PDB file of C-alpha atoms in Angstrom:
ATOM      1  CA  UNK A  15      23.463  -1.062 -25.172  1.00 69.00           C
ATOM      2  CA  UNK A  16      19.989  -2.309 -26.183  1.00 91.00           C
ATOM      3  CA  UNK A  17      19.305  -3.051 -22.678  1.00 94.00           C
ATOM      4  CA  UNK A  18      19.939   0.062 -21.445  1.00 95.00           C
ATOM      5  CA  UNK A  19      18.164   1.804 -24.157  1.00 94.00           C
ATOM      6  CA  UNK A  20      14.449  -0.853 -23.396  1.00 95.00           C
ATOM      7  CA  UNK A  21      15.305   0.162 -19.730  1.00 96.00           C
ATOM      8  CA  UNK A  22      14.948   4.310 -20.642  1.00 96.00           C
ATOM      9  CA  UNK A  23      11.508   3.617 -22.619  1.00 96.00           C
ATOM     10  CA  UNK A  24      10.212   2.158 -19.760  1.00 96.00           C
ATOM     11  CA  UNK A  25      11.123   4.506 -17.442  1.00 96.00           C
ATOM     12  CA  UNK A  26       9.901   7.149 -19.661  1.00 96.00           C
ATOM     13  CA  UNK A  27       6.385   5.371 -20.283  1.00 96.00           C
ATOM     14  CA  UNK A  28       5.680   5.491 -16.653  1.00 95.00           C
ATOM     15  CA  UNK A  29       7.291   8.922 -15.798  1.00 94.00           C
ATOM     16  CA  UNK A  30       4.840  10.364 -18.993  1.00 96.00           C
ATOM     17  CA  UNK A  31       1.973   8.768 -17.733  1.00 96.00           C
ATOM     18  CA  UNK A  32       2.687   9.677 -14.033  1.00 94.00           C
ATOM     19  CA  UNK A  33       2.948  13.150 -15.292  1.00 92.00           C
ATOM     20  CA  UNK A  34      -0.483  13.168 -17.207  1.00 94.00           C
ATOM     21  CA  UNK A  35      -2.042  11.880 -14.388  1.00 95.00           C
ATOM     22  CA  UNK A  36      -0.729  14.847 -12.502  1.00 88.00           C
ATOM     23  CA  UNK A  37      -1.899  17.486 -14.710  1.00 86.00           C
ATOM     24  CA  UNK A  38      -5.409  16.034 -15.016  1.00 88.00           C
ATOM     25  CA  UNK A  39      -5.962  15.864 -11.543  1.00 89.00           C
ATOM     26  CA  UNK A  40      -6.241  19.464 -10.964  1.00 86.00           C
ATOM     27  CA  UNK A  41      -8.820  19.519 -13.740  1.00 87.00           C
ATOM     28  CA  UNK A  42     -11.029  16.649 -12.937  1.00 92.00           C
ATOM     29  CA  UNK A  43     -10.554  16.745  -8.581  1.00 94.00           C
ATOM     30  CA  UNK A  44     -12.340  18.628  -6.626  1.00 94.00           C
ATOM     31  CA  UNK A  45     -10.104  21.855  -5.201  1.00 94.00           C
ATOM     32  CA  UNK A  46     -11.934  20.691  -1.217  1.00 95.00           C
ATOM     33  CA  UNK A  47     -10.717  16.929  -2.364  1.00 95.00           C
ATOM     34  CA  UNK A  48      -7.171  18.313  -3.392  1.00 93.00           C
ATOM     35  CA  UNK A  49      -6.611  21.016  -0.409  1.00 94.00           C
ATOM     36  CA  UNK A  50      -7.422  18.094   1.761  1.00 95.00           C
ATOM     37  CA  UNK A  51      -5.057  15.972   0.263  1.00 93.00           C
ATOM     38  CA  UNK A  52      -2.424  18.746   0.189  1.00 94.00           C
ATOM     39  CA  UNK A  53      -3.588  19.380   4.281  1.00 94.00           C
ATOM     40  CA  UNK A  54      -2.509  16.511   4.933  1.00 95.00           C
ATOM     41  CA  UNK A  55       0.798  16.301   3.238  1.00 94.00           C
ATOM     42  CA  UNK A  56       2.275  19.199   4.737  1.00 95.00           C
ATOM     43  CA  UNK A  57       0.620  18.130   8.247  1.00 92.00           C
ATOM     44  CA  UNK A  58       1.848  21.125  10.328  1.00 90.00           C
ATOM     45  CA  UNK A  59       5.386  21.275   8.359  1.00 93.00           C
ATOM     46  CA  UNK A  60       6.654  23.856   5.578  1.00 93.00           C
ATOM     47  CA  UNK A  61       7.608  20.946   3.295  1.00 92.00           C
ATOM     48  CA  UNK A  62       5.723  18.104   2.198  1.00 92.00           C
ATOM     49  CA  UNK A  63       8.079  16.466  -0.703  1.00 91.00           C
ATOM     50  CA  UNK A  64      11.321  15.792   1.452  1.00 91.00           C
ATOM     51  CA  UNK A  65      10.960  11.640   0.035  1.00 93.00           C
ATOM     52  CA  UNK A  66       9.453  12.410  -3.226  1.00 92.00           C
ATOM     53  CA  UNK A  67      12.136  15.264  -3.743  1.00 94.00           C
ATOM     54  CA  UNK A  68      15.022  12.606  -3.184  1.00 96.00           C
ATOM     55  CA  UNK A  69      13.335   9.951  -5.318  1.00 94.00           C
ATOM     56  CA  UNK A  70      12.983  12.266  -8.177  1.00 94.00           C
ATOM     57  CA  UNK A  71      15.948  13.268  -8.062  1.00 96.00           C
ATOM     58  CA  UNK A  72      17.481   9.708  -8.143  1.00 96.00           C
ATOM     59  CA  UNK A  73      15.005   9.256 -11.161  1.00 95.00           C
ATOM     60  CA  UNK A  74      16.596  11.843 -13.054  1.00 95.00           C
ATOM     61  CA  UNK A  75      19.908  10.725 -12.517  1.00 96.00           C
ATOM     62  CA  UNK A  76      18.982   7.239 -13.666  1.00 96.00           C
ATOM     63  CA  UNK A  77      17.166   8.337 -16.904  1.00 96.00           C
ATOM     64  CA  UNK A  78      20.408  10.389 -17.846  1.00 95.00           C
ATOM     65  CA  UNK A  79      22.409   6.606 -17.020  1.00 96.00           C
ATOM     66  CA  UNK A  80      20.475   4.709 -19.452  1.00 96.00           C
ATOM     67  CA  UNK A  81      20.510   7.789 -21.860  1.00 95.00           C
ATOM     68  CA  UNK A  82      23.993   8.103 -21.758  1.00 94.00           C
ATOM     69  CA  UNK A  83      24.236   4.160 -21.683  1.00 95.00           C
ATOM     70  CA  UNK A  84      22.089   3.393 -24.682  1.00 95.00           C
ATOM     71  CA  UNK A  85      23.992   5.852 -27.081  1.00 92.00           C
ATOM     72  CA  UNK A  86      21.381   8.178 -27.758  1.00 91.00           C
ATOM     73  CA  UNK A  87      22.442  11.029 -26.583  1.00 90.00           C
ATOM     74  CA  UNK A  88      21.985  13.899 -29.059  1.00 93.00           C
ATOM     75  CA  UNK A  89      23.503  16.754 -27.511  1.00 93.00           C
ATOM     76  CA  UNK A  90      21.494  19.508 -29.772  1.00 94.00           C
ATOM     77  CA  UNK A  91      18.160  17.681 -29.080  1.00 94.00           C
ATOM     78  CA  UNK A  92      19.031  17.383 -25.372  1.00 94.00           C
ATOM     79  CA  UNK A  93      19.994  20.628 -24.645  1.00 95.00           C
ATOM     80  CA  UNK A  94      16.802  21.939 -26.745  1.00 95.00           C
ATOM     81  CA  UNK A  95      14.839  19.843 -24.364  1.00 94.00           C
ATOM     82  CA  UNK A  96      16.052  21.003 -21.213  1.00 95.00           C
ATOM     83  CA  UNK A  97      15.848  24.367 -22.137  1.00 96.00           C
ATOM     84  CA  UNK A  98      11.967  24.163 -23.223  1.00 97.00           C
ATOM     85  CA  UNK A  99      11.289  22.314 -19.783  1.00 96.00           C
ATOM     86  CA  UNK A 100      12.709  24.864 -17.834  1.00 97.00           C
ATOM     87  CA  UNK A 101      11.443  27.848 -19.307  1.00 97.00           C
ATOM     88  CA  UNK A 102       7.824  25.912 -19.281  1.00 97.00           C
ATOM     89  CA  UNK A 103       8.381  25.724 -15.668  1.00 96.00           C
ATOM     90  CA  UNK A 104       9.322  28.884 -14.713  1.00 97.00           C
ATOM     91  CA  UNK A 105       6.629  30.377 -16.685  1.00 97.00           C
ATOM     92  CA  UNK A 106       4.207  27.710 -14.898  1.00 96.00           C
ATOM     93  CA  UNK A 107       5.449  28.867 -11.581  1.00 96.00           C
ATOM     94  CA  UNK A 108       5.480  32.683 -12.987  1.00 96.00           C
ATOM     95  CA  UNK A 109       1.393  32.071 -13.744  1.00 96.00           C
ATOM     96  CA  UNK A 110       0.801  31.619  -9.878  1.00 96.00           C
ATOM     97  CA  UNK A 111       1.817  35.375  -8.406  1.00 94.00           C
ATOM     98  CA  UNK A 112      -1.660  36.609  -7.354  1.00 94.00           C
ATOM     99  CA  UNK A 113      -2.024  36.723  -3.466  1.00 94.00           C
ATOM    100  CA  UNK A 114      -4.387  34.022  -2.257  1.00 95.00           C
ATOM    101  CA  UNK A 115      -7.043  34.727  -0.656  1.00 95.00           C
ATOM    102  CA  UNK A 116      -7.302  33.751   3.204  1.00 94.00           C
ATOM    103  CA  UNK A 117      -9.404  30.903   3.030  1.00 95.00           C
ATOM    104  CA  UNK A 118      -6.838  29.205   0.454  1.00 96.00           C
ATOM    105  CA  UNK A 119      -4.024  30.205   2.447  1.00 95.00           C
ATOM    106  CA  UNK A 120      -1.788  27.748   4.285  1.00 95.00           C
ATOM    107  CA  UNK A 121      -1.184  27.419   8.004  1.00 92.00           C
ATOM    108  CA  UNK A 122       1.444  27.596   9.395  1.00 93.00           C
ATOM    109  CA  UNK A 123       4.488  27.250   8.998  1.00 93.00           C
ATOM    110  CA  UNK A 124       4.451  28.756   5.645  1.00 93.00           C
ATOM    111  CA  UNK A 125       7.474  28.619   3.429  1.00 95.00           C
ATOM    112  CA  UNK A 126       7.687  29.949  -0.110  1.00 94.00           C
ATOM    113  CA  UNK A 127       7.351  26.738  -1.212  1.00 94.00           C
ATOM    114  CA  UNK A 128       3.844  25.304   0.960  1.00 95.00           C
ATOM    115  CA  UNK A 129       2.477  29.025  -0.725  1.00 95.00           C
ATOM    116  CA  UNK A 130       3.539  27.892  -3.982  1.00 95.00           C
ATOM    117  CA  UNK A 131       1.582  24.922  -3.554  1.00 95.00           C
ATOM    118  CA  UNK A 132      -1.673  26.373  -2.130  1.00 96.00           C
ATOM    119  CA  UNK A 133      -1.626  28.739  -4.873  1.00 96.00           C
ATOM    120  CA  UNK A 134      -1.496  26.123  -7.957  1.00 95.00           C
ATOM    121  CA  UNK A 135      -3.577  23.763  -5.803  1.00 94.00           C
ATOM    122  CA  UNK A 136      -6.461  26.677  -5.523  1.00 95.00           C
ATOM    123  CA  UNK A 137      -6.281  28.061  -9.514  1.00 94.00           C
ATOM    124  CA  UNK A 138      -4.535  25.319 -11.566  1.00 93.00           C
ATOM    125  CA  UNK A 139      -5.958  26.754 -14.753  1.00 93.00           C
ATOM    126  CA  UNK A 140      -4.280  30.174 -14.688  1.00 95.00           C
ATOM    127  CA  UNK A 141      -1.206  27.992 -16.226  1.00 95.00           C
ATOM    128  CA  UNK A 142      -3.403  27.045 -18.566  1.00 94.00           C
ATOM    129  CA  UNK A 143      -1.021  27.368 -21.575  1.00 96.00           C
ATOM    130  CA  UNK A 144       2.006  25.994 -19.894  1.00 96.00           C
ATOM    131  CA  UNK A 145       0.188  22.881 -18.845  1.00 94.00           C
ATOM    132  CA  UNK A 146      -1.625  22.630 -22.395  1.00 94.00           C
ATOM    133  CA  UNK A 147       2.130  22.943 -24.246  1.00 96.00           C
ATOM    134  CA  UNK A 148       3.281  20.183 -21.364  1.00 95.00           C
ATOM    135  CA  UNK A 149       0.492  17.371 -21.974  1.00 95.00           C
ATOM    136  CA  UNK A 150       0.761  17.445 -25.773  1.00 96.00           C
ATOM    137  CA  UNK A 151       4.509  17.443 -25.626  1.00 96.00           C
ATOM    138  CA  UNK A 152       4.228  14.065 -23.087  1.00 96.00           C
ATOM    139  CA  UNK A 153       1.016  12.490 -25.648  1.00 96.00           C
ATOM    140  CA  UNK A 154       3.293  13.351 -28.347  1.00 96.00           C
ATOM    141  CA  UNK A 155       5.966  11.667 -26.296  1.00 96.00           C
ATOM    142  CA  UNK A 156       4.103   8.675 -25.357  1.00 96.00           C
ATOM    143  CA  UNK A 157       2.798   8.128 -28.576  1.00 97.00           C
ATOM    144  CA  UNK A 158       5.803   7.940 -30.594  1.00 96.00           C
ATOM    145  CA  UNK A 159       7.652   5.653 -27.619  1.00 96.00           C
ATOM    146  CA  UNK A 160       4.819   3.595 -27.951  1.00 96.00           C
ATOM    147  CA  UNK A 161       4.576   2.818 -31.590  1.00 96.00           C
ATOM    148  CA  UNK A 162       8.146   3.652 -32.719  1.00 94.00           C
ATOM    149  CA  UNK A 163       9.563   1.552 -29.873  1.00 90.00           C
ATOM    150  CA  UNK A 164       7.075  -0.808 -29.084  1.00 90.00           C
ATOM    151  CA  UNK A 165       5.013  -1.381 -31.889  1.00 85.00           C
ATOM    152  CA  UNK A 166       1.446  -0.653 -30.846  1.00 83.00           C
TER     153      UNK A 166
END
């Protein structure tokens, strides 16, 4: 379905640059701007990404709809992909096991995942690598949707 398949690029244009925006942040925001920011979020709770969690979720579930619905799916190439994002991830997360120090600590209440989040949001760069593979994978990936899809 053609419709389906226009539907997926779009989605895909705005989750890659939503992503790139994401990874630059940490390098081009100030860690006092972000830990303010991230303060805020979790607001005296051990989650901060209850709403964002769900809506991600849903957005997954869509993109495999349309990807399923446009007849694209190439199982080899999808499985491939999956697999690289989730080992990138885990070795992201894996980059992050160095006890902060107190003053980048969280209060409380502190849940493995509000530690998780001080940590990256006080040394983004020690993922260096995993971030580096991620934004020239989504360029890569926004490139080719734009001019192989779209013309530009």
């Amino acid at each position: 379905m053609d419709w389906a398949l226009l539907i997926l690029k779009i989605l895909l244009i705005f989750f890659v640059v939503y992503s790139l925006i994401k990874f630059f942040v940490f390098f081009f925001v100030k860690y006092d701007t972000r830990r303010k920011l991230l303060d805020s979020s979790y607001n005296g709770k051990s989650t901060a990404t209850k709403i964002s969690d769900i809506f991600l979720l849903s957005m997954v579930l869509l993109l495999m709809i349309f990807l399923y619905l446009s007849g694209r799916t190439e199982y080899l190439s999808f499985t491939t992909g999956l697999l690289i994002g989730m080992v990138l991830i885990q070795l992201y997360f894996h980059s992050f096991s160095e006890p902060l120090k107190p003053e980048e600590s969280p209060e409380p209440p502190i849940s493995p995942i509000k530690i998780m989040s001080y940590g990256i949001e006080a040394s983004p760069g020690k993922a260096w690598r995993e971030l580096l593979i991620m934004t020239v994978i989504f360029i890569w990936a926004l490139y080719m949707i734009l001019t192989q899809s779209f013309g530009l």
